[in-house]
Amino acid sequence: MTTATHPNTFDADGFKSAMRSQWDQAAPGWNAHAAQIRAWLGPATEAMLEMSGVRRGARVLDVAAGAGDQSLDIARRVGPEGYVLATDLSPAIVALAQANACRAGFDQMQTRVADGEHLPVESASFDAAVCRLGLMFFPDPLQGLREMRRALKPGAGICTMVFSRPERNPCITALMSTALKHAGLPPRDPFAPGGLLSLGKPGLIAELFAAAGFTEVATTAIDAPFKMSSARDYLDFIRASASPIQQILGRLNDAAAAAAWAEMEEGLQAFAIEGGWEGPNELLLTAGRC
Ligand SMILES: C[S@@+](CC[C@H](N)C(=O)[O-])C[C@H]1O[C@@H](n2cnc3c(N)ncnc32)[C@H](O)[C@@H]1O
């Protein structure tokens, strides 16, 4: 682990094992909400694929690929003569990515269970790498970036997507603080490694890219509001698929958890708009070159 960001007592293996089981549990919910996630992240994903240089015939590494939503876009872009390897820490979510690839008939897409900090791939074997909403969950994101760099050929491109700073992501901030309060836990430093907003600290991700050895590093902030018909619908998505919130509330009994969800729903009403609901979200796309 990067000693600059964690105290010596940090148990990275324990953290990852908890992360793996959280995402194994959340996997079906994340996969079931693919349509909503696509509506939310579609334009930002197109930009990410463009910025990393995902082109026809390319060999692409997708890290923390989840159920493979963006991997399917990559498979479409690279075509049958290209290749995409979708990797993720959670075996359950990788199984869903594999099923989604089979359903789409994409022989050019393969999946592998892998910790992004230790990728089981050959050095200098990919033309592009992406990581959509995954890197912030790594206890050592610098090690994750170094691994992606190792996997890339000289001149290849990379682009990652993470949440930006807390003020630009008020729904996440509100959900986390309400969940922690109900669980009797103290407020958390939003920038502590491994958290949802950990790479949103201004300038941090660009610094990590440079430290990993990437050149031509550039970060772009993108507005990606989450549009739903109501706060309740957004909360249904969170309840089914947002593993960090589930993990905090998992320690409560049913009544206490219900009280937490009710308070969250009340808070989220602040983002109701005429005829629906729109939760502000800002993402950071960071691109670099090997
Ligand atoms: C919010 S989901 C994003 C999934 C997918 N990229 C998407 O955008 O639909 C975060 C993913 O990061 C994965 N993840 C967390 N820590 C990881 C690690 N150390 N190595 C690889 N994957 C990890 C989780 O298992 C989960 O599938």
PDB file of C-alpha atoms and ligand atoms in Angstrom:
ATOM      1  CA  MET A   1       0.000   0.000   0.000  1.00  0.00           C
ATOM      2  CA  THR A   2       1.102   3.571  -0.618  1.00  0.00           C
ATOM      3  CA  THR A   3       2.419   4.487   2.784  1.00  0.00           C
ATOM      4  CA  ALA A   4       1.679   8.163   2.183  1.00  0.00           C
ATOM      5  CA  THR A   5      -2.072   7.529   2.133  1.00  0.00           C
ATOM      6  CA  HIS A   6      -2.634   4.804   4.741  1.00  0.00           C
ATOM      7  CA  PRO A   7      -1.376   4.318   8.261  1.00  0.00           C
ATOM      8  CA  ASN A   8       0.781   1.208   8.750  1.00  0.00           C
ATOM      9  CA  THR A   9      -2.106  -0.566  10.469  1.00  0.00           C
ATOM     10  CA  PHE A  10      -4.327  -0.541   7.381  1.00  0.00           C
ATOM     11  CA  ASP A  11      -5.384  -4.077   6.453  1.00  0.00           C
ATOM     12  CA  ALA A  12      -5.540  -3.918   2.642  1.00  0.00           C
ATOM     13  CA  ASP A  13      -6.286  -7.645   2.259  1.00  0.00           C
ATOM     14  CA  GLY A  14      -9.180  -7.454   4.733  1.00  0.00           C
ATOM     15  CA  PHE A  15     -10.488  -4.346   2.986  1.00  0.00           C
ATOM     16  CA  LYS A  16     -10.431  -6.091  -0.395  1.00  0.00           C
ATOM     17  CA  SER A  17     -12.036  -9.217   0.905  1.00  0.00           C
ATOM     18  CA  ALA A  18     -14.899  -7.123   2.375  1.00  0.00           C
ATOM     19  CA  MET A  19     -15.127  -5.224  -0.945  1.00  0.00           C
ATOM     20  CA  ARG A  20     -15.325  -8.527  -2.847  1.00  0.00           C
ATOM     21  CA  SER A  21     -18.166  -9.858  -0.742  1.00  0.00           C
ATOM     22  CA  GLN A  22     -20.044  -6.509  -0.859  1.00  0.00           C
ATOM     23  CA  TRP A  23     -19.923  -6.539  -4.648  1.00  0.00           C
ATOM     24  CA  ASP A  24     -20.784 -10.232  -4.826  1.00  0.00           C
ATOM     25  CA  GLN A  25     -23.970  -9.288  -2.972  1.00  0.00           C
ATOM     26  CA  ALA A  26     -24.678  -6.122  -4.947  1.00  0.00           C
ATOM     27  CA  ALA A  27     -23.895  -7.752  -8.329  1.00  0.00           C
ATOM     28  CA  PRO A  28     -27.455  -8.813  -9.281  1.00  0.00           C
ATOM     29  CA  GLY A  29     -28.833  -5.351  -8.369  1.00  0.00           C
ATOM     30  CA  TRP A  30     -26.127  -3.509 -10.317  1.00  0.00           C
ATOM     31  CA  ASN A  31     -26.748  -5.744 -13.351  1.00  0.00           C
ATOM     32  CA  ALA A  32     -30.543  -5.388 -13.106  1.00  0.00           C
ATOM     33  CA  HIS A  33     -30.200  -1.594 -13.260  1.00  0.00           C
ATOM     34  CA  ALA A  34     -28.105  -1.636 -16.448  1.00  0.00           C
ATOM     35  CA  ALA A  35     -30.658   0.507 -18.324  1.00  0.00           C
ATOM     36  CA  GLN A  36     -30.631   3.256 -15.658  1.00  0.00           C
ATOM     37  CA  ILE A  37     -26.823   3.116 -15.379  1.00  0.00           C
ATOM     38  CA  ARG A  38     -26.549   3.382 -19.167  1.00  0.00           C
ATOM     39  CA  ALA A  39     -28.840   6.445 -19.212  1.00  0.00           C
ATOM     40  CA  TRP A  40     -26.767   7.988 -16.403  1.00  0.00           C
ATOM     41  CA  LEU A  41     -23.258   7.156 -17.641  1.00  0.00           C
ATOM     42  CA  GLY A  42     -23.765   6.777 -21.408  1.00  0.00           C
ATOM     43  CA  PRO A  43     -22.324  10.122 -22.614  1.00  0.00           C
ATOM     44  CA  ALA A  44     -19.449  10.024 -20.103  1.00  0.00           C
ATOM     45  CA  THR A  45     -18.658   6.459 -21.171  1.00  0.00           C
ATOM     46  CA  GLU A  46     -18.483   7.456 -24.847  1.00  0.00           C
ATOM     47  CA  ALA A  47     -16.067  10.232 -23.868  1.00  0.00           C
ATOM     48  CA  MET A  48     -13.980   7.762 -21.807  1.00  0.00           C
ATOM     49  CA  LEU A  49     -13.675   5.334 -24.725  1.00  0.00           C
ATOM     50  CA  GLU A  50     -12.754   8.156 -27.092  1.00  0.00           C
ATOM     51  CA  MET A  51     -10.145   9.567 -24.679  1.00  0.00           C
ATOM     52  CA  SER A  52      -8.474   6.187 -24.150  1.00  0.00           C
ATOM     53  CA  GLY A  53      -8.326   5.498 -27.905  1.00  0.00           C
ATOM     54  CA  VAL A  54     -10.620   2.454 -28.091  1.00  0.00           C
ATOM     55  CA  ARG A  55     -10.757   1.786 -31.852  1.00  0.00           C
ATOM     56  CA  ARG A  56     -11.647  -0.971 -34.272  1.00  0.00           C
ATOM     57  CA  GLY A  57      -9.265  -3.898 -33.947  1.00  0.00           C
ATOM     58  CA  ALA A  58      -7.780  -2.701 -30.613  1.00  0.00           C
ATOM     59  CA  ARG A  59      -6.960  -4.930 -27.630  1.00  0.00           C
ATOM     60  CA  VAL A  60      -8.562  -3.261 -24.606  1.00  0.00           C
ATOM     61  CA  LEU A  61      -8.237  -3.929 -20.877  1.00  0.00           C
ATOM     62  CA  ASP A  62     -11.296  -3.051 -18.774  1.00  0.00           C
ATOM     63  CA  VAL A  63     -10.459  -2.947 -15.046  1.00  0.00           C
ATOM     64  CA  ALA A  64     -13.163  -3.196 -12.349  1.00  0.00           C
ATOM     65  CA  ALA A  65     -15.547  -3.878 -15.215  1.00  0.00           C
ATOM     66  CA  GLY A  66     -18.508  -4.901 -13.057  1.00  0.00           C
ATOM     67  CA  ALA A  67     -21.284  -6.575 -15.056  1.00  0.00           C
ATOM     68  CA  GLY A  68     -19.555  -5.372 -18.207  1.00  0.00           C
ATOM     69  CA  ASP A  69     -21.847  -2.575 -19.378  1.00  0.00           C
ATOM     70  CA  GLN A  70     -18.950  -0.496 -20.737  1.00  0.00           C
ATOM     71  CA  SER A  71     -17.120  -3.686 -21.848  1.00  0.00           C
ATOM     72  CA  LEU A  72     -20.021  -4.388 -24.226  1.00  0.00           C
ATOM     73  CA  ASP A  73     -19.599  -0.876 -25.676  1.00  0.00           C
ATOM     74  CA  ILE A  74     -15.889  -1.597 -26.094  1.00  0.00           C
ATOM     75  CA  ALA A  75     -16.611  -4.946 -27.778  1.00  0.00           C
ATOM     76  CA  ARG A  76     -18.911  -3.151 -30.218  1.00  0.00           C
ATOM     77  CA  ARG A  77     -16.243  -0.520 -30.956  1.00  0.00           C
ATOM     78  CA  VAL A  78     -13.294  -2.889 -31.431  1.00  0.00           C
ATOM     79  CA  GLY A  79     -15.378  -5.276 -33.547  1.00  0.00           C
ATOM     80  CA  PRO A  80     -14.733  -8.992 -34.117  1.00  0.00           C
ATOM     81  CA  GLU A  81     -11.081  -8.378 -35.008  1.00  0.00           C
ATOM     82  CA  GLY A  82     -10.465  -6.630 -31.667  1.00  0.00           C
ATOM     83  CA  TYR A  83     -10.487  -7.923 -28.090  1.00  0.00           C
ATOM     84  CA  VAL A  84     -11.670  -6.752 -24.671  1.00  0.00           C
ATOM     85  CA  LEU A  85     -10.727  -8.364 -21.370  1.00  0.00           C
ATOM     86  CA  ALA A  86     -13.198  -7.420 -18.615  1.00  0.00           C
ATOM     87  CA  THR A  87     -11.643  -7.934 -15.165  1.00  0.00           C
ATOM     88  CA  ASP A  88     -13.123  -7.447 -11.712  1.00  0.00           C
ATOM     89  CA  LEU A  89     -12.497  -8.427  -8.086  1.00  0.00           C
ATOM     90  CA  SER A  90     -15.965  -9.917  -7.582  1.00  0.00           C
ATOM     91  CA  PRO A  91     -16.561 -13.418  -9.008  1.00  0.00           C
ATOM     92  CA  ALA A  92     -20.349 -12.912  -8.933  1.00  0.00           C
ATOM     93  CA  ILE A  93     -20.252  -9.740 -11.006  1.00  0.00           C
ATOM     94  CA  VAL A  94     -17.715 -11.262 -13.443  1.00  0.00           C
ATOM     95  CA  ALA A  95     -20.115 -14.188 -13.988  1.00  0.00           C
ATOM     96  CA  LEU A  96     -22.802 -11.654 -14.956  1.00  0.00           C
ATOM     97  CA  ALA A  97     -20.401  -9.866 -17.317  1.00  0.00           C
ATOM     98  CA  GLN A  98     -19.629 -13.226 -18.958  1.00  0.00           C
ATOM     99  CA  ALA A  99     -23.344 -14.005 -19.347  1.00  0.00           C
ATOM    100  CA  ASN A 100     -23.947 -10.532 -20.834  1.00  0.00           C
ATOM    101  CA  ALA A 101     -21.105 -11.059 -23.349  1.00  0.00           C
ATOM    102  CA  CYS A 102     -22.528 -14.454 -24.367  1.00  0.00           C
ATOM    103  CA  ARG A 103     -26.029 -12.999 -24.715  1.00  0.00           C
ATOM    104  CA  ALA A 104     -24.664 -10.244 -26.968  1.00  0.00           C
ATOM    105  CA  GLY A 105     -22.752 -12.838 -29.027  1.00  0.00           C
ATOM    106  CA  PHE A 106     -19.421 -11.075 -28.505  1.00  0.00           C
ATOM    107  CA  ASP A 107     -16.666 -13.678 -28.937  1.00  0.00           C
ATOM    108  CA  GLN A 108     -14.147 -10.810 -28.777  1.00  0.00           C
ATOM    109  CA  MET A 109     -14.992 -10.228 -25.078  1.00  0.00           C
ATOM    110  CA  GLN A 110     -13.465 -12.342 -22.309  1.00  0.00           C
ATOM    111  CA  THR A 111     -13.740 -11.985 -18.549  1.00  0.00           C
ATOM    112  CA  ARG A 112     -11.417 -12.741 -15.648  1.00  0.00           C
ATOM    113  CA  VAL A 113     -11.678 -12.421 -11.878  1.00  0.00           C
ATOM    114  CA  ALA A 114      -8.761 -10.168 -10.910  1.00  0.00           C
ATOM    115  CA  ASP A 115      -7.695  -7.652  -8.324  1.00  0.00           C
ATOM    116  CA  GLY A 116      -6.904  -4.489 -10.274  1.00  0.00           C
ATOM    117  CA  GLU A 117      -3.801  -3.989  -8.150  1.00  0.00           C
ATOM    118  CA  HIS A 118      -2.368  -7.328  -9.402  1.00  0.00           C
ATOM    119  CA  LEU A 119      -3.509  -7.940 -12.947  1.00  0.00           C
ATOM    120  CA  PRO A 120      -2.926 -11.443 -14.343  1.00  0.00           C
ATOM    121  CA  VAL A 121      -2.021 -10.123 -17.802  1.00  0.00           C
ATOM    122  CA  GLU A 122       1.148  -9.940 -19.853  1.00  0.00           C
ATOM    123  CA  SER A 123       3.128  -6.718 -19.861  1.00  0.00           C
ATOM    124  CA  ALA A 124       2.803  -4.444 -22.908  1.00  0.00           C
ATOM    125  CA  SER A 125      -0.075  -6.461 -24.372  1.00  0.00           C
ATOM    126  CA  PHE A 126      -2.961  -3.931 -24.651  1.00  0.00           C
ATOM    127  CA  ASP A 127      -3.627  -0.891 -26.880  1.00  0.00           C
ATOM    128  CA  ALA A 128      -5.936   0.854 -24.385  1.00  0.00           C
ATOM    129  CA  ALA A 129      -7.174   0.538 -20.802  1.00  0.00           C
ATOM    130  CA  VAL A 130     -10.250   1.900 -19.026  1.00  0.00           C
ATOM    131  CA  CYS A 131     -11.632   1.780 -15.516  1.00  0.00           C
ATOM    132  CA  ARG A 132     -15.191   3.102 -15.016  1.00  0.00           C
ATOM    133  CA  LEU A 133     -16.154   3.951 -11.427  1.00  0.00           C
ATOM    134  CA  GLY A 134     -13.771   1.388  -9.962  1.00  0.00           C
ATOM    135  CA  LEU A 135     -10.402   2.961  -9.154  1.00  0.00           C
ATOM    136  CA  MET A 136     -11.707   4.924  -6.154  1.00  0.00           C
ATOM    137  CA  PHE A 137     -12.464   1.584  -4.429  1.00  0.00           C
ATOM    138  CA  PHE A 138      -8.814   0.461  -4.603  1.00  0.00           C
ATOM    139  CA  PRO A 139      -6.952   0.798  -1.302  1.00  0.00           C
ATOM    140  CA  ASP A 140      -3.879   1.619  -3.404  1.00  0.00           C
ATOM    141  CA  PRO A 141      -5.039   3.342  -6.607  1.00  0.00           C
ATOM    142  CA  LEU A 142      -1.445   4.182  -7.547  1.00  0.00           C
ATOM    143  CA  GLN A 143      -0.624   0.463  -7.642  1.00  0.00           C
ATOM    144  CA  GLY A 144      -3.748  -0.058  -9.804  1.00  0.00           C
ATOM    145  CA  LEU A 145      -2.551   2.601 -12.257  1.00  0.00           C
ATOM    146  CA  ARG A 146       0.953   1.119 -12.310  1.00  0.00           C
ATOM    147  CA  GLU A 147      -0.535  -2.254 -13.182  1.00  0.00           C
ATOM    148  CA  MET A 148      -2.590  -0.751 -16.020  1.00  0.00           C
ATOM    149  CA  ARG A 149       0.535   0.994 -17.296  1.00  0.00           C
ATOM    150  CA  ARG A 150       2.484  -2.260 -17.174  1.00  0.00           C
ATOM    151  CA  ALA A 151      -0.243  -3.960 -19.258  1.00  0.00           C
ATOM    152  CA  LEU A 152      -0.203  -1.244 -21.934  1.00  0.00           C
ATOM    153  CA  LYS A 153       2.008  -1.096 -25.042  1.00  0.00           C
ATOM    154  CA  PRO A 154       4.230   1.967 -25.466  1.00  0.00           C
ATOM    155  CA  GLY A 155       2.096   4.855 -26.772  1.00  0.00           C
ATOM    156  CA  ALA A 156      -1.189   3.236 -25.644  1.00  0.00           C
ATOM    157  CA  GLY A 157      -3.945   5.276 -23.954  1.00  0.00           C
ATOM    158  CA  ILE A 158      -5.784   5.033 -20.651  1.00  0.00           C
ATOM    159  CA  CYS A 159      -8.885   6.754 -19.275  1.00  0.00           C
ATOM    160  CA  THR A 160     -10.476   6.350 -15.852  1.00  0.00           C
ATOM    161  CA  MET A 161     -13.805   7.633 -14.532  1.00  0.00           C
ATOM    162  CA  VAL A 162     -14.276   8.507 -10.850  1.00  0.00           C
ATOM    163  CA  PHE A 163     -16.589  10.728  -8.815  1.00  0.00           C
ATOM    164  CA  SER A 164     -15.399  14.290  -8.304  1.00  0.00           C
ATOM    165  CA  ARG A 165     -15.431  16.243  -5.059  1.00  0.00           C
ATOM    166  CA  PRO A 166     -18.157  15.979  -2.387  1.00  0.00           C
ATOM    167  CA  GLU A 167     -19.827  19.355  -3.093  1.00  0.00           C
ATOM    168  CA  ARG A 168     -20.488  18.224  -6.674  1.00  0.00           C
ATOM    169  CA  ASN A 169     -21.956  14.923  -5.534  1.00  0.00           C
ATOM    170  CA  PRO A 170     -24.417  15.971  -2.831  1.00  0.00           C
ATOM    171  CA  CYS A 171     -26.597  12.855  -3.057  1.00  0.00           C
ATOM    172  CA  ILE A 172     -23.658  10.550  -2.329  1.00  0.00           C
ATOM    173  CA  THR A 173     -22.559  12.803   0.534  1.00  0.00           C
ATOM    174  CA  ALA A 174     -26.075  12.872   2.008  1.00  0.00           C
ATOM    175  CA  LEU A 175     -26.575   9.119   1.675  1.00  0.00           C
ATOM    176  CA  MET A 176     -23.232   8.345   3.309  1.00  0.00           C
ATOM    177  CA  SER A 177     -23.680  10.746   6.214  1.00  0.00           C
ATOM    178  CA  THR A 178     -27.248   9.577   6.918  1.00  0.00           C
ATOM    179  CA  ALA A 179     -26.206   5.914   6.762  1.00  0.00           C
ATOM    180  CA  LEU A 180     -23.235   6.492   9.093  1.00  0.00           C
ATOM    181  CA  LYS A 181     -25.358   8.447  11.565  1.00  0.00           C
ATOM    182  CA  HIS A 182     -28.007   5.711  11.753  1.00  0.00           C
ATOM    183  CA  ALA A 183     -25.326   3.041  12.115  1.00  0.00           C
ATOM    184  CA  GLY A 184     -23.834   4.954  15.048  1.00  0.00           C
ATOM    185  CA  LEU A 185     -20.566   5.477  13.185  1.00  0.00           C
ATOM    186  CA  PRO A 186     -18.539   8.689  13.119  1.00  0.00           C
ATOM    187  CA  PRO A 187     -18.412  10.817   9.950  1.00  0.00           C
ATOM    188  CA  ARG A 188     -15.779   9.583   7.461  1.00  0.00           C
ATOM    189  CA  ASP A 189     -13.140  11.572   5.668  1.00  0.00           C
ATOM    190  CA  PRO A 190     -14.558  11.547   2.108  1.00  0.00           C
ATOM    191  CA  PHE A 191     -11.011  11.389   0.735  1.00  0.00           C
ATOM    192  CA  ALA A 192      -9.924   8.368   2.786  1.00  0.00           C
ATOM    193  CA  PRO A 193      -8.596   5.697   0.375  1.00  0.00           C
ATOM    194  CA  GLY A 194     -11.101   3.154  -0.867  1.00  0.00           C
ATOM    195  CA  GLY A 195     -14.190   5.385  -0.427  1.00  0.00           C
ATOM    196  CA  LEU A 196     -16.677   6.477  -3.100  1.00  0.00           C
ATOM    197  CA  LEU A 197     -15.305  10.029  -3.283  1.00  0.00           C
ATOM    198  CA  SER A 198     -11.685   9.216  -2.438  1.00  0.00           C
ATOM    199  CA  LEU A 199     -10.287  10.309  -5.809  1.00  0.00           C
ATOM    200  CA  GLY A 200     -12.398  13.454  -6.007  1.00  0.00           C
ATOM    201  CA  LYS A 201      -9.858  15.537  -4.129  1.00  0.00           C
ATOM    202  CA  PRO A 202      -8.876  18.257  -6.613  1.00  0.00           C
ATOM    203  CA  GLY A 203      -5.660  17.368  -8.446  1.00  0.00           C
ATOM    204  CA  LEU A 204      -5.179  13.974  -6.783  1.00  0.00           C
ATOM    205  CA  ILE A 205      -5.965  11.695  -9.696  1.00  0.00           C
ATOM    206  CA  ALA A 206      -3.729  13.626 -12.097  1.00  0.00           C
ATOM    207  CA  GLU A 207      -0.905  13.344  -9.536  1.00  0.00           C
ATOM    208  CA  LEU A 208      -1.422   9.578  -9.328  1.00  0.00           C
ATOM    209  CA  PHE A 209      -1.373   9.242 -13.132  1.00  0.00           C
ATOM    210  CA  ALA A 210       1.900  11.143 -13.289  1.00  0.00           C
ATOM    211  CA  ALA A 211       3.374   9.094 -10.412  1.00  0.00           C
ATOM    212  CA  ALA A 212       2.423   5.896 -12.290  1.00  0.00           C
ATOM    213  CA  GLY A 213       4.455   7.145 -15.244  1.00  0.00           C
ATOM    214  CA  PHE A 214       1.723   8.303 -17.630  1.00  0.00           C
ATOM    215  CA  THR A 215       2.329  11.340 -19.838  1.00  0.00           C
ATOM    216  CA  GLU A 216      -0.092  13.788 -21.515  1.00  0.00           C
ATOM    217  CA  VAL A 217      -2.283  13.559 -18.394  1.00  0.00           C
ATOM    218  CA  ALA A 218      -5.517  15.565 -18.573  1.00  0.00           C
ATOM    219  CA  THR A 219      -8.615  15.542 -16.378  1.00  0.00           C
ATOM    220  CA  THR A 220     -12.061  16.645 -17.563  1.00  0.00           C
ATOM    221  CA  ALA A 221     -15.043  17.143 -15.252  1.00  0.00           C
ATOM    222  CA  ILE A 222     -18.360  15.967 -16.688  1.00  0.00           C
ATOM    223  CA  ASP A 223     -21.842  16.632 -15.356  1.00  0.00           C
ATOM    224  CA  ALA A 224     -23.780  13.384 -15.170  1.00  0.00           C
ATOM    225  CA  PRO A 225     -27.046  14.033 -13.327  1.00  0.00           C
ATOM    226  CA  PHE A 226     -28.975  10.944 -12.275  1.00  0.00           C
ATOM    227  CA  LYS A 227     -32.483  11.402 -13.717  1.00  0.00           C
ATOM    228  CA  MET A 228     -35.307   9.339 -12.274  1.00  0.00           C
ATOM    229  CA  SER A 229     -39.034   9.722 -11.933  1.00  0.00           C
ATOM    230  CA  SER A 230     -38.755  10.167  -8.151  1.00  0.00           C
ATOM    231  CA  ALA A 231     -36.381  10.140  -5.178  1.00  0.00           C
ATOM    232  CA  ARG A 232     -37.911   6.757  -4.269  1.00  0.00           C
ATOM    233  CA  ASP A 233     -36.802   5.299  -7.630  1.00  0.00           C
ATOM    234  CA  TYR A 234     -33.256   6.574  -7.092  1.00  0.00           C
ATOM    235  CA  LEU A 235     -33.266   5.052  -3.639  1.00  0.00           C
ATOM    236  CA  ASP A 236     -34.475   1.726  -5.075  1.00  0.00           C
ATOM    237  CA  PHE A 237     -31.376   1.769  -7.297  1.00  0.00           C
ATOM    238  CA  ILE A 238     -29.138   2.599  -4.337  1.00  0.00           C
ATOM    239  CA  ARG A 239     -30.802  -0.035  -2.159  1.00  0.00           C
ATOM    240  CA  ALA A 240     -30.301  -2.741  -4.794  1.00  0.00           C
ATOM    241  CA  SER A 241     -26.859  -1.885  -6.049  1.00  0.00           C
ATOM    242  CA  ALA A 242     -24.839   0.580  -3.997  1.00  0.00           C
ATOM    243  CA  SER A 243     -22.602  -1.698  -2.023  1.00  0.00           C
ATOM    244  CA  PRO A 244     -20.924   0.951   0.213  1.00  0.00           C
ATOM    245  CA  ILE A 245     -24.302   2.107   1.603  1.00  0.00           C
ATOM    246  CA  GLN A 246     -25.563  -1.459   1.955  1.00  0.00           C
ATOM    247  CA  GLN A 247     -22.406  -2.353   3.824  1.00  0.00           C
ATOM    248  CA  ILE A 248     -22.923   0.428   6.396  1.00  0.00           C
ATOM    249  CA  LEU A 249     -26.619  -0.334   6.917  1.00  0.00           C
ATOM    250  CA  GLY A 250     -26.040  -4.111   6.974  1.00  0.00           C
ATOM    251  CA  ARG A 251     -25.267  -3.903  10.685  1.00  0.00           C
ATOM    252  CA  LEU A 252     -28.745  -2.511  11.557  1.00  0.00           C
ATOM    253  CA  ASN A 253     -31.936  -4.424  12.310  1.00  0.00           C
ATOM    254  CA  ASP A 254     -34.833  -4.057   9.855  1.00  0.00           C
ATOM    255  CA  ALA A 255     -36.598  -1.259  11.744  1.00  0.00           C
ATOM    256  CA  ALA A 256     -33.437   0.789  12.206  1.00  0.00           C
ATOM    257  CA  ALA A 257     -32.476   0.324   8.546  1.00  0.00           C
ATOM    258  CA  ALA A 258     -35.986   1.369   7.465  1.00  0.00           C
ATOM    259  CA  ALA A 259     -35.633   4.569   9.525  1.00  0.00           C
ATOM    260  CA  ALA A 260     -32.328   5.314   7.762  1.00  0.00           C
ATOM    261  CA  TRP A 261     -33.826   4.755   4.289  1.00  0.00           C
ATOM    262  CA  ALA A 262     -36.808   6.976   5.208  1.00  0.00           C
ATOM    263  CA  GLU A 263     -34.515   9.824   6.264  1.00  0.00           C
ATOM    264  CA  MET A 264     -32.496   9.432   3.076  1.00  0.00           C
ATOM    265  CA  GLU A 265     -35.650   9.661   0.990  1.00  0.00           C
ATOM    266  CA  GLU A 266     -36.718  12.801   2.796  1.00  0.00           C
ATOM    267  CA  GLY A 267     -33.306  14.408   2.178  1.00  0.00           C
ATOM    268  CA  LEU A 268     -33.325  13.441  -1.481  1.00  0.00           C
ATOM    269  CA  GLN A 269     -36.625  15.269  -2.028  1.00  0.00           C
ATOM    270  CA  ALA A 270     -34.459  18.402  -2.243  1.00  0.00           C
ATOM    271  CA  PHE A 271     -33.620  17.315  -5.793  1.00  0.00           C
ATOM    272  CA  ALA A 272     -37.187  16.882  -7.007  1.00  0.00           C
ATOM    273  CA  ILE A 273     -37.880  18.810 -10.195  1.00  0.00           C
ATOM    274  CA  GLU A 274     -41.079  19.395 -12.088  1.00  0.00           C
ATOM    275  CA  GLY A 275     -42.252  16.005 -13.343  1.00  0.00           C
ATOM    276  CA  GLY A 276     -39.383  14.012 -11.844  1.00  0.00           C
ATOM    277  CA  TRP A 277     -36.150  13.935  -9.894  1.00  0.00           C
ATOM    278  CA  GLU A 278     -32.591  14.880 -10.850  1.00  0.00           C
ATOM    279  CA  GLY A 279     -29.632  14.156  -8.576  1.00  0.00           C
ATOM    280  CA  PRO A 280     -26.496  16.184  -9.375  1.00  0.00           C
ATOM    281  CA  ASN A 281     -23.346  14.146 -10.039  1.00  0.00           C
ATOM    282  CA  GLU A 282     -19.975  15.192 -11.337  1.00  0.00           C
ATOM    283  CA  LEU A 283     -17.460  12.742 -12.751  1.00  0.00           C
ATOM    284  CA  LEU A 284     -13.775  13.105 -13.516  1.00  0.00           C
ATOM    285  CA  LEU A 285     -12.401  11.558 -16.680  1.00  0.00           C
ATOM    286  CA  THR A 286      -8.629  11.343 -16.575  1.00  0.00           C
ATOM    287  CA  ALA A 287      -6.685  10.355 -19.656  1.00  0.00           C
ATOM    288  CA  GLY A 288      -3.007   9.618 -20.110  1.00  0.00           C
ATOM    289  CA  ARG A 289      -0.551   7.909 -22.408  1.00  0.00           C
ATOM    290  CA  CYS A 290       2.152   5.310 -21.890  1.00  0.00           C
TER     291      CYS A 290
HETATM  292  C1  LIG B   1     -19.477   0.877  -9.149  1.00  0.00           C
HETATM  293  S1  LIG B   1     -18.983  -0.706  -9.764  1.00  0.00           S
HETATM  294  C2  LIG B   1     -18.558  -0.267 -11.424  1.00  0.00           C
HETATM  295  C3  LIG B   1     -18.648  -1.439 -12.367  1.00  0.00           C
HETATM  296  C4  LIG B   1     -18.501  -1.089 -13.845  1.00  0.00           C
HETATM  297  N1  LIG B   1     -17.204  -0.550 -14.160  1.00  0.00           N
HETATM  298  C5  LIG B   1     -19.582  -0.125 -14.268  1.00  0.00           C
HETATM  299  O1  LIG B   1     -19.298   1.079 -14.355  1.00  0.00           O
HETATM  300  O2  LIG B   1     -20.721  -0.574 -14.503  1.00  0.00           O
HETATM  301  C6  LIG B   1     -17.390  -0.884  -8.969  1.00  0.00           C
HETATM  302  C7  LIG B   1     -16.677  -2.201  -9.306  1.00  0.00           C
HETATM  303  O3  LIG B   1     -15.331  -2.128  -8.814  1.00  0.00           O
HETATM  304  C8  LIG B   1     -14.937  -3.436  -8.454  1.00  0.00           C
HETATM  305  N2  LIG B   1     -13.732  -3.379  -7.614  1.00  0.00           N
HETATM  306  C9  LIG B   1     -13.599  -2.848  -6.383  1.00  0.00           C
HETATM  307  N3  LIG B   1     -12.336  -2.990  -5.943  1.00  0.00           N
HETATM  308  C10 LIG B   1     -11.648  -3.637  -6.920  1.00  0.00           C
HETATM  309  C11 LIG B   1     -10.284  -4.086  -7.061  1.00  0.00           C
HETATM  310  N4  LIG B   1      -9.374  -3.909  -6.101  1.00  0.00           N
HETATM  311  N5  LIG B   1      -9.949  -4.716  -8.210  1.00  0.00           N
HETATM  312  C12 LIG B   1     -10.853  -4.923  -9.188  1.00  0.00           C
HETATM  313  N6  LIG B   1     -12.146  -4.526  -9.104  1.00  0.00           N
HETATM  314  C13 LIG B   1     -12.544  -3.891  -7.990  1.00  0.00           C
HETATM  315  C14 LIG B   1     -16.174  -3.976  -7.756  1.00  0.00           C
HETATM  316  O4  LIG B   1     -16.162  -5.389  -7.631  1.00  0.00           O
HETATM  317  C15 LIG B   1     -17.288  -3.435  -8.665  1.00  0.00           C
HETATM  318  O5  LIG B   1     -17.644  -4.368  -9.655  1.00  0.00           O
END
